[in-house]
Every structure is written in C-alpha cells, then in structure tokens.
JSON list of C-alpha atoms in Angstrom, two decimals:
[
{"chain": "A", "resi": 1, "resn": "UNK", "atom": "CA", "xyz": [0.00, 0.00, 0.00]},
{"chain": "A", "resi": 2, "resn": "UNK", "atom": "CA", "xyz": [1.64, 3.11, -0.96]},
{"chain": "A", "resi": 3, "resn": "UNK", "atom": "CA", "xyz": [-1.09, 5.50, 0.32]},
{"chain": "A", "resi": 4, "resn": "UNK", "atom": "CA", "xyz": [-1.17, 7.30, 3.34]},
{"chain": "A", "resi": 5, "resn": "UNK", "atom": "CA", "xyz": [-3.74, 5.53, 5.70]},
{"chain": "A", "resi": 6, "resn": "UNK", "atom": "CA", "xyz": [-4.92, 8.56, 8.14]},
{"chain": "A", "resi": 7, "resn": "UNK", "atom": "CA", "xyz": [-3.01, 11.50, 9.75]},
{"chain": "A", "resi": 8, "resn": "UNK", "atom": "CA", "xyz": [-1.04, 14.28, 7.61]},
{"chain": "A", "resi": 9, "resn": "UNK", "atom": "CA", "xyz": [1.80, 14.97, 6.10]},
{"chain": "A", "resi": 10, "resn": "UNK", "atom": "CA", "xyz": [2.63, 17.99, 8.38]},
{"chain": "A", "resi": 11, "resn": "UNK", "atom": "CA", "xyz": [4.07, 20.43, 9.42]},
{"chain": "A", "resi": 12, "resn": "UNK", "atom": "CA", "xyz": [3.67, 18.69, 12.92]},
{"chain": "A", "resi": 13, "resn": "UNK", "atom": "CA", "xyz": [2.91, 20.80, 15.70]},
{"chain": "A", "resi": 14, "resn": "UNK", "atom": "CA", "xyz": [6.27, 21.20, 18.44]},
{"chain": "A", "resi": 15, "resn": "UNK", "atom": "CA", "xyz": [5.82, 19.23, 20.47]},
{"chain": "A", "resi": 16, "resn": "UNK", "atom": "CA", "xyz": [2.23, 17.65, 19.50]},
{"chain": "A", "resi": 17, "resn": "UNK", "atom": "CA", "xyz": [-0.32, 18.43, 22.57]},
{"chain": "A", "resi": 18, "resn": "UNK", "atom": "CA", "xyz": [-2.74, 15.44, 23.18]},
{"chain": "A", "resi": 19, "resn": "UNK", "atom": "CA", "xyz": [-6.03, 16.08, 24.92]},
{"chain": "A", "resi": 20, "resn": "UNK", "atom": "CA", "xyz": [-8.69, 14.72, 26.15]},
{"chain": "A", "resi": 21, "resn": "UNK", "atom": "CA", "xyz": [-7.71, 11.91, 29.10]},
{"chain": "A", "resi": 22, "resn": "UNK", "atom": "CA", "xyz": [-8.73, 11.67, 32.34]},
{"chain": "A", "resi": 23, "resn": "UNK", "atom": "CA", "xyz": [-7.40, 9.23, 35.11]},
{"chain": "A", "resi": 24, "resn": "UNK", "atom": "CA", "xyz": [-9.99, 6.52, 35.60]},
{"chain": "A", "resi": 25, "resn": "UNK", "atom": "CA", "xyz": [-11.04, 5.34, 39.42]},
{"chain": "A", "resi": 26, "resn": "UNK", "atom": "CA", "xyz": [-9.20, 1.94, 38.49]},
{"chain": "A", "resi": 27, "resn": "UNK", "atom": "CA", "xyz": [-6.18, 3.54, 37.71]},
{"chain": "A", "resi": 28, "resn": "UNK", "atom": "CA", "xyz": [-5.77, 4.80, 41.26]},
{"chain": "A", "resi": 29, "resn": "UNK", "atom": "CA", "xyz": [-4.20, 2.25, 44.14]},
{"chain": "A", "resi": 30, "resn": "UNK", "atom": "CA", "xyz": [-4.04, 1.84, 47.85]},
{"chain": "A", "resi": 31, "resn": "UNK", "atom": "CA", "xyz": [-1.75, 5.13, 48.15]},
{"chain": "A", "resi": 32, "resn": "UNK", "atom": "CA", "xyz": [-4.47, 6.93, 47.07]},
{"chain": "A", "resi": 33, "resn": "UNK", "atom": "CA", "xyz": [-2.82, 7.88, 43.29]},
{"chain": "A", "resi": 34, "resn": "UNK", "atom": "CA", "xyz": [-2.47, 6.94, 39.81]},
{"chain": "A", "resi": 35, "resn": "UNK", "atom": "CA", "xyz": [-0.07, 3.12, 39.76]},
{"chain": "A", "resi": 36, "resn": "UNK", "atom": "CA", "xyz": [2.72, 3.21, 38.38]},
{"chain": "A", "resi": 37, "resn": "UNK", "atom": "CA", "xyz": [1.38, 0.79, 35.96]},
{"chain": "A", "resi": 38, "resn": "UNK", "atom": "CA", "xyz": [-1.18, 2.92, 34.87]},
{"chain": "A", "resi": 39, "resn": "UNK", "atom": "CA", "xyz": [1.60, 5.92, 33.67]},
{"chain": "A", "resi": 40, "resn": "UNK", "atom": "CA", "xyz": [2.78, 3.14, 30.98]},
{"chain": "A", "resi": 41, "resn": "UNK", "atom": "CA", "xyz": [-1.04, 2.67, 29.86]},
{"chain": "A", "resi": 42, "resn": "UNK", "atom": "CA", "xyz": [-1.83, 6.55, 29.85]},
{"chain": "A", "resi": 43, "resn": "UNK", "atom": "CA", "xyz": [1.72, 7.58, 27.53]},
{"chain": "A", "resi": 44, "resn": "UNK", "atom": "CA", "xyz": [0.99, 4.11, 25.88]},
{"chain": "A", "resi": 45, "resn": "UNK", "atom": "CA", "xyz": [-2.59, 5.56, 24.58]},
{"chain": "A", "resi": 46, "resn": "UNK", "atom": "CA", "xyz": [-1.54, 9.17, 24.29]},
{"chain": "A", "resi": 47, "resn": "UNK", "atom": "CA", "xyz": [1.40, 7.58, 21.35]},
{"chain": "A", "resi": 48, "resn": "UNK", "atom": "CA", "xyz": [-1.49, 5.76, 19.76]},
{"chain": "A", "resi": 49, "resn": "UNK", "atom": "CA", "xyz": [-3.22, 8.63, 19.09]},
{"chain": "A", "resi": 50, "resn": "UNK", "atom": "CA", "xyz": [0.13, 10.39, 17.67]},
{"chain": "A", "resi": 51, "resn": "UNK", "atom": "CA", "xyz": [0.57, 7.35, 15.57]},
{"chain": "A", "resi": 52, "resn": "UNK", "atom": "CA", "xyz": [-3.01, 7.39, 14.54]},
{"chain": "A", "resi": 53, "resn": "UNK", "atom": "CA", "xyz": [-4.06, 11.41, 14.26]},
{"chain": "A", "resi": 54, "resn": "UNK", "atom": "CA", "xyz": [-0.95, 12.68, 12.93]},
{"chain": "A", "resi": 55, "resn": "UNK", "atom": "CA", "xyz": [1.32, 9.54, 11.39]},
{"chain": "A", "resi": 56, "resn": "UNK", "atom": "CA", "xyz": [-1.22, 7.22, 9.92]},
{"chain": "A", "resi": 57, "resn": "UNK", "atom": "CA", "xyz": [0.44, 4.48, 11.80]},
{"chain": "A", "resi": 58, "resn": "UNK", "atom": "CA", "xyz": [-0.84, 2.25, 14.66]},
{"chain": "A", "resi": 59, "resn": "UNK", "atom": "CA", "xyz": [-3.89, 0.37, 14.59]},
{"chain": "A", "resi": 60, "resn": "UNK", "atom": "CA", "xyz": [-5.00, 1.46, 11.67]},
{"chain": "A", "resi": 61, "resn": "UNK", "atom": "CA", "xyz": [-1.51, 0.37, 9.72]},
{"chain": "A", "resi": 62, "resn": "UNK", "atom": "CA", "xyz": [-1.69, -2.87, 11.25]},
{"chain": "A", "resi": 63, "resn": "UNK", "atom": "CA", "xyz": [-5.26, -3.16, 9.86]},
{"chain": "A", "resi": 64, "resn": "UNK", "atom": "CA", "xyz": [-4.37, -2.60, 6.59]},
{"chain": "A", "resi": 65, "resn": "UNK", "atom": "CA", "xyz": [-0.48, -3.76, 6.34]},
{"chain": "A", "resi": 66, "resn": "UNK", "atom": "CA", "xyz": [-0.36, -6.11, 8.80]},
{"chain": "A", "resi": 67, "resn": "UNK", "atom": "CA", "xyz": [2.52, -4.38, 10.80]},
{"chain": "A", "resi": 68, "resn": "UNK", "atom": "CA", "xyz": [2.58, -2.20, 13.59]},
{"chain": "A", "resi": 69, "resn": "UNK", "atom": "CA", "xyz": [4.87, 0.42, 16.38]},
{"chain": "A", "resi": 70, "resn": "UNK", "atom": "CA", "xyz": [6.21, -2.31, 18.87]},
{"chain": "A", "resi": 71, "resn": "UNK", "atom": "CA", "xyz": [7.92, -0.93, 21.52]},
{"chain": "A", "resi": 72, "resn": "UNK", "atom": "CA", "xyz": [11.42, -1.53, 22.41]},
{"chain": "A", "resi": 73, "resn": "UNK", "atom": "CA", "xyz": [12.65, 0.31, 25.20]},
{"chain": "A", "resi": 74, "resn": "UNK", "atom": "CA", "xyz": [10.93, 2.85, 27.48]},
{"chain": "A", "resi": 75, "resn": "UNK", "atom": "CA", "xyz": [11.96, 4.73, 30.26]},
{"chain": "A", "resi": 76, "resn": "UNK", "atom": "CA", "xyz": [9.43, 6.94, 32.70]},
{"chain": "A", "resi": 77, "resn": "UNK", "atom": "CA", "xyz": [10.12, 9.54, 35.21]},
{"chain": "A", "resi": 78, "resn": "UNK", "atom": "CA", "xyz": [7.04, 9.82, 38.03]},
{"chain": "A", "resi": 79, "resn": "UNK", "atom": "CA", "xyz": [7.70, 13.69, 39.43]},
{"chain": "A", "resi": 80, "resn": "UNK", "atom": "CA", "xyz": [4.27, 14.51, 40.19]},
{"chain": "A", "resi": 81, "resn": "UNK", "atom": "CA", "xyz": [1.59, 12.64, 41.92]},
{"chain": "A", "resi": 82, "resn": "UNK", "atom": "CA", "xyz": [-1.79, 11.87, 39.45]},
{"chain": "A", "resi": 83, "resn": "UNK", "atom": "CA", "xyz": [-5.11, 11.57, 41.24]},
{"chain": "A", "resi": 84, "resn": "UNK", "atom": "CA", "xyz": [-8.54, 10.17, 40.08]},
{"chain": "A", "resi": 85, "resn": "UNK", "atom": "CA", "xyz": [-10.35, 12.44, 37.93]},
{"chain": "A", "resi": 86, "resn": "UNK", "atom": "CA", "xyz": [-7.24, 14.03, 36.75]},
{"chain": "A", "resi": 87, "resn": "UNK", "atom": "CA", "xyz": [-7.66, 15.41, 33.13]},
{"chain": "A", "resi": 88, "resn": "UNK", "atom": "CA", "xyz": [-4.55, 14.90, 31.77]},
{"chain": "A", "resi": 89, "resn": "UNK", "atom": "CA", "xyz": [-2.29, 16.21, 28.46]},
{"chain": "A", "resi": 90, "resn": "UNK", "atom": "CA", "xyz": [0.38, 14.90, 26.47]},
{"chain": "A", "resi": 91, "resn": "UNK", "atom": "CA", "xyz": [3.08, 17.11, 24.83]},
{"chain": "A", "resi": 92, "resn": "UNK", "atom": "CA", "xyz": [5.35, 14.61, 22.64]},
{"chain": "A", "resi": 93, "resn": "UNK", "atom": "CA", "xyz": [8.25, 15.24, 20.37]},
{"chain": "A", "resi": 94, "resn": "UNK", "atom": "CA", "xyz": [9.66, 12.96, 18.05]},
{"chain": "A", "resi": 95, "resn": "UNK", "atom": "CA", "xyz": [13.57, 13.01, 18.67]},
{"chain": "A", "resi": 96, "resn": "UNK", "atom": "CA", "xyz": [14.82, 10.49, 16.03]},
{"chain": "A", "resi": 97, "resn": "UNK", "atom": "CA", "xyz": [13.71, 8.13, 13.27]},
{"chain": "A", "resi": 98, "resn": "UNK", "atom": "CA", "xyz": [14.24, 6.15, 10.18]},
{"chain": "A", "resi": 99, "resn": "UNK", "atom": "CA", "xyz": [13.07, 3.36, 7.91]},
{"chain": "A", "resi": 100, "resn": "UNK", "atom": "CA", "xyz": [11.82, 0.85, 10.95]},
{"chain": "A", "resi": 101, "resn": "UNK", "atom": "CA", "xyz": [12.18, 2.35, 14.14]},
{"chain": "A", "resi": 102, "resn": "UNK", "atom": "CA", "xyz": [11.33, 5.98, 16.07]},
{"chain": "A", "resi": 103, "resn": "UNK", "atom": "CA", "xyz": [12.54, 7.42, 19.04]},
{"chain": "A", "resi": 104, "resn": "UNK", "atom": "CA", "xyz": [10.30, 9.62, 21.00]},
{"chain": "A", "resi": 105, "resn": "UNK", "atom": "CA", "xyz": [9.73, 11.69, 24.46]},
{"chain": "A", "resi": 106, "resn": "UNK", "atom": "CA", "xyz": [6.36, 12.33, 25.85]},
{"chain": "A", "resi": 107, "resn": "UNK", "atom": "CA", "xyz": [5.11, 14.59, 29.08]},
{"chain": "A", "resi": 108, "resn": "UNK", "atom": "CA", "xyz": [2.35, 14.10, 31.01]},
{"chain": "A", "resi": 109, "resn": "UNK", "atom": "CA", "xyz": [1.03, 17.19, 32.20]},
{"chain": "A", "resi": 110, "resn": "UNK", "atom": "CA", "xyz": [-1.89, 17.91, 34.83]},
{"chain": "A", "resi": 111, "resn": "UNK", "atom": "CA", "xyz": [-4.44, 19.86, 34.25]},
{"chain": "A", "resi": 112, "resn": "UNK", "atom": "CA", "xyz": [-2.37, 22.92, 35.61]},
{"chain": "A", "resi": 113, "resn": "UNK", "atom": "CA", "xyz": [0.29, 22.86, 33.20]},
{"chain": "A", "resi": 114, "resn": "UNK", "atom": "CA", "xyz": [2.56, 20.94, 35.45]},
{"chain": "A", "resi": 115, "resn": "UNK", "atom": "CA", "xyz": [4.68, 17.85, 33.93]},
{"chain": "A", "resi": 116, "resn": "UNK", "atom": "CA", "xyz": [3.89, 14.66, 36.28]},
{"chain": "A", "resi": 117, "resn": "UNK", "atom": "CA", "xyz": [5.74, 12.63, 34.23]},
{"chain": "A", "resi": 118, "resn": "UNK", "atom": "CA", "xyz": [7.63, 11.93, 31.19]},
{"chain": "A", "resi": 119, "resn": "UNK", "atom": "CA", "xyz": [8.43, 8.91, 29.02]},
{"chain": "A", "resi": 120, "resn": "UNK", "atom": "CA", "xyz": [11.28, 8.16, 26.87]},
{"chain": "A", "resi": 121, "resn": "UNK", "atom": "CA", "xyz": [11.06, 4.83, 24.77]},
{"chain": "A", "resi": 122, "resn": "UNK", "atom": "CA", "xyz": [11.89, 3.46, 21.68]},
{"chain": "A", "resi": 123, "resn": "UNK", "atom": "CA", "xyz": [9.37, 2.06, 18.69]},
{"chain": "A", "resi": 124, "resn": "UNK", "atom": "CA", "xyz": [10.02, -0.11, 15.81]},
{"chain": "A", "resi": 125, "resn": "UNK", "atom": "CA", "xyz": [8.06, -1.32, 13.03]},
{"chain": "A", "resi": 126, "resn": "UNK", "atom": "CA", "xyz": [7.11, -4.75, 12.96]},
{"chain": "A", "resi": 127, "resn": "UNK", "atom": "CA", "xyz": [5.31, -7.39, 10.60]},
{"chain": "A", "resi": 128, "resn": "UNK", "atom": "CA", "xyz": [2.80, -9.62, 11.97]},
{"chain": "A", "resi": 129, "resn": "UNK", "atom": "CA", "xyz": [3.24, -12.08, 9.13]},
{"chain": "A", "resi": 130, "resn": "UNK", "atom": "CA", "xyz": [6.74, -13.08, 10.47]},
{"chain": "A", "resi": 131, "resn": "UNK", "atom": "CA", "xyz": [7.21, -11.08, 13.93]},
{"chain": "A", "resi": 132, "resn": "UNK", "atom": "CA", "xyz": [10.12, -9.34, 12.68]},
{"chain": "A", "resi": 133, "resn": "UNK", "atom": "CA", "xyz": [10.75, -5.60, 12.12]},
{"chain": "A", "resi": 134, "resn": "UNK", "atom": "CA", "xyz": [10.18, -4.69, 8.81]},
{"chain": "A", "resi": 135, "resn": "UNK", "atom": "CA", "xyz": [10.09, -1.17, 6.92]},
{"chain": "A", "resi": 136, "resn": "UNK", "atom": "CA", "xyz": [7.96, 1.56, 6.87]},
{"chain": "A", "resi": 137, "resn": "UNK", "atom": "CA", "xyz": [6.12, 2.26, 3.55]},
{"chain": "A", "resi": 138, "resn": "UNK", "atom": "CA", "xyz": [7.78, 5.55, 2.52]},
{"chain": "A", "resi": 139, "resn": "UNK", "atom": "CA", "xyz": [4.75, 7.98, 3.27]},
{"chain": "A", "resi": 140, "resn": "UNK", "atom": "CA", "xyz": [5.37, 6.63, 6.88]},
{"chain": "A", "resi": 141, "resn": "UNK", "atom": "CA", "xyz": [8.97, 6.98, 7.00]},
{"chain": "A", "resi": 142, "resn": "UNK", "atom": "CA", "xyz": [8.97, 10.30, 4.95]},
{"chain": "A", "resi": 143, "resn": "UNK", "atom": "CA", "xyz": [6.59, 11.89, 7.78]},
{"chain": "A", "resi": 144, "resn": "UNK", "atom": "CA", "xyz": [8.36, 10.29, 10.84]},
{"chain": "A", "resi": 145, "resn": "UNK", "atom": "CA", "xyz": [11.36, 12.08, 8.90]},
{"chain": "A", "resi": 146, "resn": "UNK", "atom": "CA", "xyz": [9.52, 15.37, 9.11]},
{"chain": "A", "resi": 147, "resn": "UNK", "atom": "CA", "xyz": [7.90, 15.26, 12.36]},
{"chain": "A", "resi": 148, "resn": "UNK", "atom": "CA", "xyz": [11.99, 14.87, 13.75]},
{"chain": "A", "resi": 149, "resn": "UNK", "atom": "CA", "xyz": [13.05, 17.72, 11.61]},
{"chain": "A", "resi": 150, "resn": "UNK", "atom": "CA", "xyz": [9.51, 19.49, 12.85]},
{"chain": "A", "resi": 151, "resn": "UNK", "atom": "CA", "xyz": [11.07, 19.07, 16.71]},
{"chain": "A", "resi": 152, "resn": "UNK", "atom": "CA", "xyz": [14.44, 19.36, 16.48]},
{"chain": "A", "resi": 153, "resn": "UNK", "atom": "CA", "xyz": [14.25, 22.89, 17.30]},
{"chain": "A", "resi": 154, "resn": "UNK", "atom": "CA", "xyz": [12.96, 22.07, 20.88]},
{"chain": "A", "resi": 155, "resn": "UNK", "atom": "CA", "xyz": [14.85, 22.66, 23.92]},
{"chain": "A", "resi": 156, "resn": "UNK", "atom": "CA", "xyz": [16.17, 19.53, 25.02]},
{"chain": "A", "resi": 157, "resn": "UNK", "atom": "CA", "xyz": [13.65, 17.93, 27.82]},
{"chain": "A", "resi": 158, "resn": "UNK", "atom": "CA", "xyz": [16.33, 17.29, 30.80]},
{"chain": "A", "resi": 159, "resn": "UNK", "atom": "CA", "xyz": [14.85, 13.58, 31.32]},
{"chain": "A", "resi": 160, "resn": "UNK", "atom": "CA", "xyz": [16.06, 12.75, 27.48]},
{"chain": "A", "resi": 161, "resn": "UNK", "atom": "CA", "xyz": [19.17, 10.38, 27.83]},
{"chain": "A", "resi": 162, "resn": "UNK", "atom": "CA", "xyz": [19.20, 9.58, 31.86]},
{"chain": "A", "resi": 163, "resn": "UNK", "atom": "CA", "xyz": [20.78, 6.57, 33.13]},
{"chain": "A", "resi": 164, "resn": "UNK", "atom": "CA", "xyz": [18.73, 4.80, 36.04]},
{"chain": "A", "resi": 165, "resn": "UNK", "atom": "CA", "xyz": [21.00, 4.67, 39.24]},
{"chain": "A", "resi": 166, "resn": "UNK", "atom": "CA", "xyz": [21.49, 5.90, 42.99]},
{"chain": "A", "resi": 167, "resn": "UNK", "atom": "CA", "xyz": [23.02, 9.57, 43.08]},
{"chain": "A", "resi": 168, "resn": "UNK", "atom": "CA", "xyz": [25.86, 9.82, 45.07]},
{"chain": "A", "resi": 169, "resn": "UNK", "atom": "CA", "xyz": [27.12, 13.16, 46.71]}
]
C-alpha cells in the first residue's frame, strides 16, 4: 500500500499536545494515586493517538499492512503525583527516526500545566506475518522524517538520555 492511511503529512505541531484523558477510578491504588502501571497505559494511549491522528500508523496500519509500532525500550520519570479524575495532556516530540524504528519523548502534564511525568522509549516497526521488524512504507517513514526535523528545534527535555542509578554526593 503506498497510500497514506490517516493522519497528515505535516508540518507537525512542536511538540504535539494530546487532549482529552482523564485518570480513571481503576487507575488509582491503595496510596491513594495513579499506579505506576497505569503511567505506561496513559503515555501508551496518548502515542497511539500520535501514531493514529498525525502519522497514519498504529492500529490502523496494522489493519491494513499487517505491521505495527512495537515498543522496544521505554523509560518513565514519576515527578508529580496523578489523582482520580485528573484530566490529563500529552506534549510529545519525536527526537529520532528512520526506515523501521522511532525514538520519541512524551510529558504528562496535569491539568495545571505541570509535567507529572515523562516517558522516553523506543518504537520499531514490525510485521505480523513473520514477527520481525520490517520497513515503513515511505509515506510513513517520509513523515516520521519530518515530524523529527519538525522538533528538532525544541529545547532539550532534561529527562532525554538519563541513566537509572542511585546519586551519590
């Protein structure tokens, strides 16, 4: 298929604001806030509709290709507390890409403005048929192309790059 399936071809927005969540009552556990289980789901829904909206990718390209985003890698940083009810945005800016894989960061903000948490993780393209990452049709990979040179003019998010580990002084 060498047509686009959804989204656009851009200019993409930078970064691209998601809208309209809201932190369900079974997200929340005995502390009273959002698990940490539930972050993953909530950035995890928020890329779908990037992939979706803007890309033509997602569940839509693995109706009609048979392939789909699988992701790799991800790394989240929890520096805000969520509650029930929450609405909650998503500002996310793709920082890398090419022919099968993309490399994103995503915020999760609160309904204030305020970033509760941020995810940095790493997608690749991947056929159904035989489980193994495959290409992008070019439309894809030409607007994954734009939406990094779209972003690349954003400050860098200080979260982007961290290794995992106990601070020492």
């Amino acid at each position: 298929m060498t047509e686009p399936l959804s989204g656009h071809d851009g200019p993409y927005d930078a970064p691209v604001e998601i809208r309209g969540f809201e932190v369900l009552p079974e997200w929340i556990d005995y502390n009273g806030h959002m698990n940490v289980g539930y972050y993953g789901v909530a950035f995890d829904m928020a890329l779908e509709r990037l992939m979706v909206d803007h890309l033509g990718l997602g569940e839509v390209q693995v109706n009609a290709l048979g392939q789909g985003p699988y992701v790799l890698q991800s790394q989240m940083s929890f520096l805000q507390e969520v509650l029930e009810g929450q609405p909650l945005t998503f500002r996310i800016r793709m920082l890398d890409a090419d022919h099968k894989r993309g490399h994103y960061f995503a915020e999760m903000l609160s309904d204030t403005g305020e970033v509760c948490a941020t995810q940095e993780a790493l997608f690749m393209n991947v056929s159904h048929t035989t489980g193994r990452s495959e290409a992008y049709p070019e439309w894809a990979a030409a607007r994954l192309a734009q939406m990094v040179r779209d972003h690349a003019g954003l400050t860098p998010a200080p979260q982007v790059g961290q290794p995992i580990g106990i601070r020492r002084q």
